[in-house]
Short mmCIF file of C-alpha atoms and ligand atoms in Angstrom, two decimals:
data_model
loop_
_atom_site.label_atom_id
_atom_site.label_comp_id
_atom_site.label_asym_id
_atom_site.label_seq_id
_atom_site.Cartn_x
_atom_site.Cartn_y
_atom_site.Cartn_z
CA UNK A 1 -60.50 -5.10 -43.19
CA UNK A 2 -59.26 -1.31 -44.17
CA UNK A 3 -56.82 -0.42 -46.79
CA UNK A 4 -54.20 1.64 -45.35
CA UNK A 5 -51.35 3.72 -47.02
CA UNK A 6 -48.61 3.15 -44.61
CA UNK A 7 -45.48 6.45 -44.60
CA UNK A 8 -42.56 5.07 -42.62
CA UNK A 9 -40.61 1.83 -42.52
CA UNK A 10 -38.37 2.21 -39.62
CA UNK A 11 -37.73 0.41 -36.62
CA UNK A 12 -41.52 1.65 -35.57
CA UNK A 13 -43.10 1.58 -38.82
CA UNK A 14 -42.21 -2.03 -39.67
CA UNK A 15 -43.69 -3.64 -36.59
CA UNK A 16 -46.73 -1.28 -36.79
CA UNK A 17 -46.98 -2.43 -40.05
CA UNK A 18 -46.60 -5.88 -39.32
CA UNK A 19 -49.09 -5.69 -36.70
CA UNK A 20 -51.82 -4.60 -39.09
CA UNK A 21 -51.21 -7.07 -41.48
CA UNK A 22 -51.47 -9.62 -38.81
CA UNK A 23 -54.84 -8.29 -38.37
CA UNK A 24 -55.60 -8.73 -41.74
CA UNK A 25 -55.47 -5.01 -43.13
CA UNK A 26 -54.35 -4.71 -46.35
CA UNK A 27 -51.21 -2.17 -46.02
CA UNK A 28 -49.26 -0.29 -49.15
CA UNK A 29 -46.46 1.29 -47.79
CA UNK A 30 -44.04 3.67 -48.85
CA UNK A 31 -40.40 4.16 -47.53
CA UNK A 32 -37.99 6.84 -48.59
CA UNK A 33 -35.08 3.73 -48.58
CA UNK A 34 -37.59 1.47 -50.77
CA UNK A 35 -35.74 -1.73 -49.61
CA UNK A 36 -37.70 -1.71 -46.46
CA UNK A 37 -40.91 -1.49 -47.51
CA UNK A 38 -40.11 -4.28 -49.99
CA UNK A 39 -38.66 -6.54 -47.13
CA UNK A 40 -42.73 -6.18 -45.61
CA UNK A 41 -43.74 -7.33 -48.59
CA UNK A 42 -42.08 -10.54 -47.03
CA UNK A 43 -45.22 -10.23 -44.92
CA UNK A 44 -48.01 -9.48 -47.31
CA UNK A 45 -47.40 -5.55 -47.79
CA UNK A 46 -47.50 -3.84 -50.94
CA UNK A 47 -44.67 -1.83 -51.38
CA UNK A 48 -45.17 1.32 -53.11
CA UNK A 49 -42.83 3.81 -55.17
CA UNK A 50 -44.03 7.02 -53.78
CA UNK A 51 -46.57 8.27 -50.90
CA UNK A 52 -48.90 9.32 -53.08
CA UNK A 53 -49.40 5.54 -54.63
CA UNK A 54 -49.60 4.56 -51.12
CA UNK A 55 -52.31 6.45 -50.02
CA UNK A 56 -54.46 7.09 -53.27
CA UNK A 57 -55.19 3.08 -53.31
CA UNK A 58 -56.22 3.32 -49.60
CA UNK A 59 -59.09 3.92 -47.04
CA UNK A 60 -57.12 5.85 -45.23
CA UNK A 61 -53.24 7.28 -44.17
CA UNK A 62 -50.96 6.04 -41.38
CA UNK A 63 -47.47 8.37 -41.04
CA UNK A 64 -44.56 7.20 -38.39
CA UNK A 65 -41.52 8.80 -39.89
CA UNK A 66 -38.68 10.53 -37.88
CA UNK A 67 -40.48 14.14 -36.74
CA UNK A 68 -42.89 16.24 -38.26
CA UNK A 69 -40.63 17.47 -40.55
CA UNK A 70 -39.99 14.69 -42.16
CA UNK A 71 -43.53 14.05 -42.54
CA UNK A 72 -44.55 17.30 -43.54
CA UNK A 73 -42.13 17.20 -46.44
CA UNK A 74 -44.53 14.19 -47.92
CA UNK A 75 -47.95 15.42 -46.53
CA UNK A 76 -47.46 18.78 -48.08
CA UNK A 77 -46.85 17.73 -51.38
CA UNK A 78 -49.57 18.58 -53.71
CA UNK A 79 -49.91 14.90 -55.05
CA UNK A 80 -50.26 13.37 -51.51
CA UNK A 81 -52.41 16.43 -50.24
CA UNK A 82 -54.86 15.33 -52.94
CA UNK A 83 -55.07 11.74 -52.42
CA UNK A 84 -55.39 12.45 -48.67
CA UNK A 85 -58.96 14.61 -49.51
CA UNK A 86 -61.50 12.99 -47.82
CA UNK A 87 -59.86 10.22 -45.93
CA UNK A 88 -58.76 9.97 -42.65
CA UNK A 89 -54.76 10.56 -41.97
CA UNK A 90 -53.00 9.39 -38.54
CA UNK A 91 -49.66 10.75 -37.32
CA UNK A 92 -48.26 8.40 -35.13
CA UNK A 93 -44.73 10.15 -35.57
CA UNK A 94 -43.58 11.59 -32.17
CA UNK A 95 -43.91 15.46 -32.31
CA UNK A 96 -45.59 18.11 -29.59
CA UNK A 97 -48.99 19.52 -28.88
CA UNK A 98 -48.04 22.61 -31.81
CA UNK A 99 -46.59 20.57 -34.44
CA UNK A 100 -50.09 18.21 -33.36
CA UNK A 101 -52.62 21.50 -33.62
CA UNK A 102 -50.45 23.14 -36.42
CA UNK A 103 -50.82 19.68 -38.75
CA UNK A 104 -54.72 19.34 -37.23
CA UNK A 105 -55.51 22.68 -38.74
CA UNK A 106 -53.92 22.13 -41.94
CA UNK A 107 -55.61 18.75 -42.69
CA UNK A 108 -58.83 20.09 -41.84
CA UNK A 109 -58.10 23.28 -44.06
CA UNK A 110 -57.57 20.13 -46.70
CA UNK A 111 -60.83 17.98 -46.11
CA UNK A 112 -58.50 15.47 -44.45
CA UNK A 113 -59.73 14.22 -41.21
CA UNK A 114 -57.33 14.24 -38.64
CA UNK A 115 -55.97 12.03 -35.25
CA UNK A 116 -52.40 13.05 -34.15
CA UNK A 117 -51.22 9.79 -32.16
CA UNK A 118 -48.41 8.87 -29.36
CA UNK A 119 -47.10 5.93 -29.03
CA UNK A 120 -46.28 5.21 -25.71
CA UNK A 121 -44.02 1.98 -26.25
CA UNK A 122 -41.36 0.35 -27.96
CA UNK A 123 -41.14 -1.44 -31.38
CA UNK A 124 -41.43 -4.93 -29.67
CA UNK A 125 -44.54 -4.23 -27.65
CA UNK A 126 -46.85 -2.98 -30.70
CA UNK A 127 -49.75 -5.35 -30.63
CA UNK A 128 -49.55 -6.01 -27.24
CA UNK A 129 -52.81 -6.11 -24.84
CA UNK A 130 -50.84 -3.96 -22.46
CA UNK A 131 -49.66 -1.07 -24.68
CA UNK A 132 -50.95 2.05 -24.87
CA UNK A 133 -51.26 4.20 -27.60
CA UNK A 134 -52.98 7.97 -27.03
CA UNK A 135 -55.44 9.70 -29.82
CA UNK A 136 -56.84 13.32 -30.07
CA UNK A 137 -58.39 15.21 -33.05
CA UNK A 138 -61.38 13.07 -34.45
CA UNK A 139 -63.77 11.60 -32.09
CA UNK A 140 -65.82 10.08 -34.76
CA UNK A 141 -63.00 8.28 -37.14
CA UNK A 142 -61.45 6.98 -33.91
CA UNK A 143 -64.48 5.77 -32.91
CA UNK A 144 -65.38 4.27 -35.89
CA UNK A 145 -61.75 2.49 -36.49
CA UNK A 146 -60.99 1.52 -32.57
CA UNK A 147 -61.02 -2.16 -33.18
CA UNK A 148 -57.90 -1.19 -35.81
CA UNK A 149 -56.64 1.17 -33.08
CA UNK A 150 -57.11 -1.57 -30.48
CA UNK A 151 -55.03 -4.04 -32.92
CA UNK A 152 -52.01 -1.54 -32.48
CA UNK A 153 -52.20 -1.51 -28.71
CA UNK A 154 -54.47 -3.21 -26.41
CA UNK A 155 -55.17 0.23 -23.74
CA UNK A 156 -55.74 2.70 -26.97
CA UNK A 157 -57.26 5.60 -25.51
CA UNK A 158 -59.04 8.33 -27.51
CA UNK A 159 -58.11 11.71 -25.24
CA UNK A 160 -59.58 14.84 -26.55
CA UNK A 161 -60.70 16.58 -29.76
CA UNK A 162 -57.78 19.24 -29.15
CA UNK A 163 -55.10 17.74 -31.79
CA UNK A 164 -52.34 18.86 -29.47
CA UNK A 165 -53.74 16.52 -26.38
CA UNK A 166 -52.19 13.32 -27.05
CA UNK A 167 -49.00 14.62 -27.57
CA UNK A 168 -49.09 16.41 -24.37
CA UNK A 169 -50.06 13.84 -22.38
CA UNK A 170 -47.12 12.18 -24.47
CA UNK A 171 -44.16 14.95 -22.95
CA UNK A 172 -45.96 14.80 -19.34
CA UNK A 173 -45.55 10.93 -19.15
CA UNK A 174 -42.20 11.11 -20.73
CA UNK A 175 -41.57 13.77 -18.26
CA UNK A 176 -41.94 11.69 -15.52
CA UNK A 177 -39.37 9.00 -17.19
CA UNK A 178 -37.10 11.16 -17.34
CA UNK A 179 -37.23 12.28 -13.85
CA UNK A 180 -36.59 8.61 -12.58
CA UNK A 181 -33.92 8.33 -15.56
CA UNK A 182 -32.19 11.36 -14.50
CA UNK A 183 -32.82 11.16 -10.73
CA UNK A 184 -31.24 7.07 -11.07
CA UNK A 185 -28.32 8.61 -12.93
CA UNK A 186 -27.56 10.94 -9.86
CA UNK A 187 -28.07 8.31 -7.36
CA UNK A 188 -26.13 5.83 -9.44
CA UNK A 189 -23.25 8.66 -9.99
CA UNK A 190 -23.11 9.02 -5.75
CA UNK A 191 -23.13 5.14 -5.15
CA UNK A 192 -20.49 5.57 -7.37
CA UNK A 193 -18.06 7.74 -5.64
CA UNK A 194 -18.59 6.53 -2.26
CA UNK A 195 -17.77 2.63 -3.70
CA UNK A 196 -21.46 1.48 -2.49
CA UNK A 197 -21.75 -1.82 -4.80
CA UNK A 198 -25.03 -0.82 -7.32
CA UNK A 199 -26.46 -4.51 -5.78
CA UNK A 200 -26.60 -2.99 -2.19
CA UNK A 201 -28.00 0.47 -3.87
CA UNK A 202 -30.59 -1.71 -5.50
CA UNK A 203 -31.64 -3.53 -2.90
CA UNK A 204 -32.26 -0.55 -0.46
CA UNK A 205 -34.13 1.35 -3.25
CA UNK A 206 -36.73 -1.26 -3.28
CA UNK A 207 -37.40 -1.44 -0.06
CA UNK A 208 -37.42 2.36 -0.09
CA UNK A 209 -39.84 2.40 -3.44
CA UNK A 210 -43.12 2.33 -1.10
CA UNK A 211 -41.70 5.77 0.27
CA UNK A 212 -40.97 7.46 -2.97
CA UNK A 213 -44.10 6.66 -4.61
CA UNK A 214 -46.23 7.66 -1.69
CA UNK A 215 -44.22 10.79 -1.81
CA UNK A 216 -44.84 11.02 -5.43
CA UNK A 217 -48.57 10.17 -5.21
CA UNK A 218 -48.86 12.90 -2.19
CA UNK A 219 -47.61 15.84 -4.32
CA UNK A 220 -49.28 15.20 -7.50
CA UNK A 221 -52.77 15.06 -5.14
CA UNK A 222 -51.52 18.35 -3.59
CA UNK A 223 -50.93 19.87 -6.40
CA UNK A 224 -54.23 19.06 -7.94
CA UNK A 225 -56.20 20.31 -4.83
CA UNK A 226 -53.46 23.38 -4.74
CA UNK A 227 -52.94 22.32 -0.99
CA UNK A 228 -49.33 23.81 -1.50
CA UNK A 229 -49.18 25.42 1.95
CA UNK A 230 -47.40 23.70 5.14
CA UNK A 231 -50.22 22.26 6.71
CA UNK A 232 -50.27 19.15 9.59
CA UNK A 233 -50.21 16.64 6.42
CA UNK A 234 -47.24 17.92 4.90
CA UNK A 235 -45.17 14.90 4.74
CA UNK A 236 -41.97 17.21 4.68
CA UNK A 237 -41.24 21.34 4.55
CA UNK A 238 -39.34 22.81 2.03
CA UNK A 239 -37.15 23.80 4.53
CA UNK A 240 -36.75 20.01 5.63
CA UNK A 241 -36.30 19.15 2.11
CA UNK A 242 -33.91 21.69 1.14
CA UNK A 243 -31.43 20.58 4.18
CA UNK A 244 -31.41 17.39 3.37
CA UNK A 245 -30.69 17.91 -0.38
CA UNK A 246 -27.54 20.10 0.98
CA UNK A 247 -26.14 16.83 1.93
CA UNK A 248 -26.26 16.06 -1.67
CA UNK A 249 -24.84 18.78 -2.86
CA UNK A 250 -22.22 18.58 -0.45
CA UNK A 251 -21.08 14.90 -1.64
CA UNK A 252 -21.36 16.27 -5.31
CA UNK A 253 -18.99 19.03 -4.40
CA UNK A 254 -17.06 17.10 -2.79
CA UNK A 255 -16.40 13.92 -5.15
CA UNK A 256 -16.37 16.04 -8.31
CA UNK A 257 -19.83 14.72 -9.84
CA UNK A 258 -21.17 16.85 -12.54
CA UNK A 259 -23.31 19.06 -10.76
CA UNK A 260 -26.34 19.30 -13.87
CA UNK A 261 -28.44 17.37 -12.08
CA UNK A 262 -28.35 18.07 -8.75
CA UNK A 263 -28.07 22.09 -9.53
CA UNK A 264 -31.20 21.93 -11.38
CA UNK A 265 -33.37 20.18 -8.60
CA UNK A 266 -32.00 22.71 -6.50
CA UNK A 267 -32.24 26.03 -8.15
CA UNK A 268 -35.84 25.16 -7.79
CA UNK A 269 -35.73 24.37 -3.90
CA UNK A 270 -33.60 27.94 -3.41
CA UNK A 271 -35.85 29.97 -5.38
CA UNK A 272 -39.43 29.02 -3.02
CA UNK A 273 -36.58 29.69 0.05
CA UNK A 274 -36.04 33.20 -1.45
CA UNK A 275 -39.28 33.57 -1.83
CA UNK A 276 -40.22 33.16 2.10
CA UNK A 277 -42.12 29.61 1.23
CA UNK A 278 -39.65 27.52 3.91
CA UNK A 279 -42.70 26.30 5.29
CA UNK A 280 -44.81 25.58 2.75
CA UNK A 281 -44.99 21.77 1.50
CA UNK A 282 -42.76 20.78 -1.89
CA UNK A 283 -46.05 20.86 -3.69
CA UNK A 284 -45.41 24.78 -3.64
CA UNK A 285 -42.34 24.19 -5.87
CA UNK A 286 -45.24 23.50 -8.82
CA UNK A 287 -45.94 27.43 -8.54
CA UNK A 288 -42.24 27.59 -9.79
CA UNK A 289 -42.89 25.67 -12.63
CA UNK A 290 -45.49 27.50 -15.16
CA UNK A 291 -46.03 30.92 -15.66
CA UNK A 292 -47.69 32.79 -12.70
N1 FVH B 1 -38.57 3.51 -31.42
C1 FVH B 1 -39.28 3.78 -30.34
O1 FVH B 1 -39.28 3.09 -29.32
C2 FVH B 1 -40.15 5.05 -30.29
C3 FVH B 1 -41.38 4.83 -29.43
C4 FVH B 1 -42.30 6.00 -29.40
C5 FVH B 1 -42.58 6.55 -30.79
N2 FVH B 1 -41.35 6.71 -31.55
C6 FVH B 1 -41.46 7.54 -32.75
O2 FVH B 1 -41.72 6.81 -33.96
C7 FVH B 1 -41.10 7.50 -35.06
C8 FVH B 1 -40.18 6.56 -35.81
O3 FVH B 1 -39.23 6.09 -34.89
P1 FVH B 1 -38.30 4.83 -35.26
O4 FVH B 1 -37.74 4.31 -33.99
O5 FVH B 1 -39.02 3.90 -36.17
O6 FVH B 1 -37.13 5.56 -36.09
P2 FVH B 1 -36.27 4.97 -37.30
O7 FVH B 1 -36.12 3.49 -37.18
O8 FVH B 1 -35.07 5.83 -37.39
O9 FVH B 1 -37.21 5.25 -38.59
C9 FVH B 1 -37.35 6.58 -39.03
C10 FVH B 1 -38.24 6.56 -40.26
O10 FVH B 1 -38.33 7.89 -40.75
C11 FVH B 1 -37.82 7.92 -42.08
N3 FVH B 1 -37.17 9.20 -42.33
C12 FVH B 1 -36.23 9.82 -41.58
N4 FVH B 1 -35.92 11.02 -42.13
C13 FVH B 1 -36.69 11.14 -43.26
C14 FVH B 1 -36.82 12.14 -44.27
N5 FVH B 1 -36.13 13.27 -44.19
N6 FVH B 1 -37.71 11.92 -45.27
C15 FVH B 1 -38.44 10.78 -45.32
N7 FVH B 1 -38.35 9.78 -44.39
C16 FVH B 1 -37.48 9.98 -43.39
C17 FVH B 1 -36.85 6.77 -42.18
O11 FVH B 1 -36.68 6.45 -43.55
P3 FVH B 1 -35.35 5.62 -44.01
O12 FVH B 1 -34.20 6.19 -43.20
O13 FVH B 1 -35.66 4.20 -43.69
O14 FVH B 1 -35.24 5.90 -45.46
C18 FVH B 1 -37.65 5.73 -41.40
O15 FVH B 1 -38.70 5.22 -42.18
C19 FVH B 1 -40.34 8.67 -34.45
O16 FVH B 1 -41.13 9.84 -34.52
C20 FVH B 1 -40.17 8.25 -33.02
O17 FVH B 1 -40.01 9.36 -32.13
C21 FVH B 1 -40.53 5.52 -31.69
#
């Protein structure tokens, strides 16, 4: 059992919260609207009037407030810097890789050991065998408190000892969410205008799922060998690719759908053509992507 001193009582906070007490951690946890840390208390948490109470009567820190500001704004403090000294304080508040090295560096400047966290789930799947929740900073205090980590989500995965790592990974995977969220959005908006019922659209993107994700699956290997040239595996040319996506743009032309979407995929497809890589498989559109 660890005592942890618990910043954050949101929609996150609560059920992380609520997950550790279920696992029989003793939690004091501080909220800057005190009435929901004392509605945990419902649960066996002891609320606490300031961070600094929380975390001075604790093992160790937990933090999942809105962004690193937020949480910097408490961490900083002089009170809560010095009852962090020599304990171990996790940010599982959403942020990126600087805000994750920036806040590494200053806890270690601090005698605070450090583990920047990303949560890669909802509220309502905290605790589940199934989620997973990504660590980087350090090795040793993850190691040492998995079986809490593990309590939190059941595929907890430690990633580097760069504090910036986990919330990299956390962008990349989001990344790719948003390119199905974003690339559904289009599809739905041209379903839309051509009065295709989204049951029909449904049904033909499952049975054309196999497709995308070998497609998918294909370029990420490609780009990982850098096999980014047309060779007698290229599934399809940019050339190939960039016809066909004229079709789209022709139908969002055409039916007056916002063109955001559809001119951002394609600015990318235009500038390899300028660039005399017709030939060349999509995977050469990664070149496009980062700086040369
Ligand atoms: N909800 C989700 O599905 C995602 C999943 C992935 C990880 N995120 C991150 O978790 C952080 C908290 O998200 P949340 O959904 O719990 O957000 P809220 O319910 O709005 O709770 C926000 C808490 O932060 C406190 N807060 C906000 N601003 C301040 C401030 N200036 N000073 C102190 N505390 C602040 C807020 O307090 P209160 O409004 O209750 O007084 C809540 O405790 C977030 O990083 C997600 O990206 C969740």
């Amino acid at each position: 059992m660890t005592t942890i001193g618990f910043l954050g009582a949101g929609r996150m906070g609560t059920a992380l919260v609520r997950t550790l007490l279920k696992n029989g951690h003793d939690v004091h946890v501080w909220n800057r609207t005190p009435e929901k840390a004392e509605a945990l208390a419902a649960f066996g948490a002891r609320a606490k009037a300031t961070p600094e109470e929380a975390i001075s009567g604790a093992d160790m820190a937990i933090v999942n407030l809105l962004d690193y500001a937020a949480s910097d704004a408490q961490l900083r403090r002089p009170a809560v810097t010095e009852a962090l000294k020599g304990k171990l304080l996790v940010q599982l508040t959403s942020g990126s890789p600087m805000t994750g090295r920036e806040t590494g560096e200053w806890a270690t400047s601090n005698g605070i050991a450090y583990l920047d966290g990303a949560i890669m789930a909802t509220p309502d799947l905290i605790g589940d065998p199934e989620t997973l929740v990504l660590y980087s900073g350090s090795r040793p205090d993850f190691e040492q408190l998995e079986a809490l980590f593990m309590c939190l989500g059941g595929k907890s995965a430690f990633v580097s000892e760069d504090f910036g790592a986990a919330s990299a990974l956390d962008s990349a995977l989001l990344a790719q969410m948003w390119g199905t969220l974003f690339g559904a959005l289009q599809a739905l908006a041209v379903t839309r205008v051509e009065n295709i019922d989204a049951d029909t659209y449904a049904n033909f993107l499952k049975q054309s799922q196999p497709v995308i994700d070998a497609a998918t699956q294909d370029l990420m290997q490609r780009v990982r060998d850098g096999r980014d040239r047309g060779d007698e595996d290229t599934l399809a040319s940019i050339a190939a690719h960039s016809a066909a996506f004229h079709h789209l743009r022709d139908v969002v032309r055409e039916r007056g759908i916002n063109p955001a979407i559809s001119d951002a995929f394609g600015s990318l497809l235009e500038t390899a053509i300028a660039k005399g890589h017709q030939d060349d498989d999509f995977a050469m559109l990664a070149r496009f992507m980062v700086p040369s």
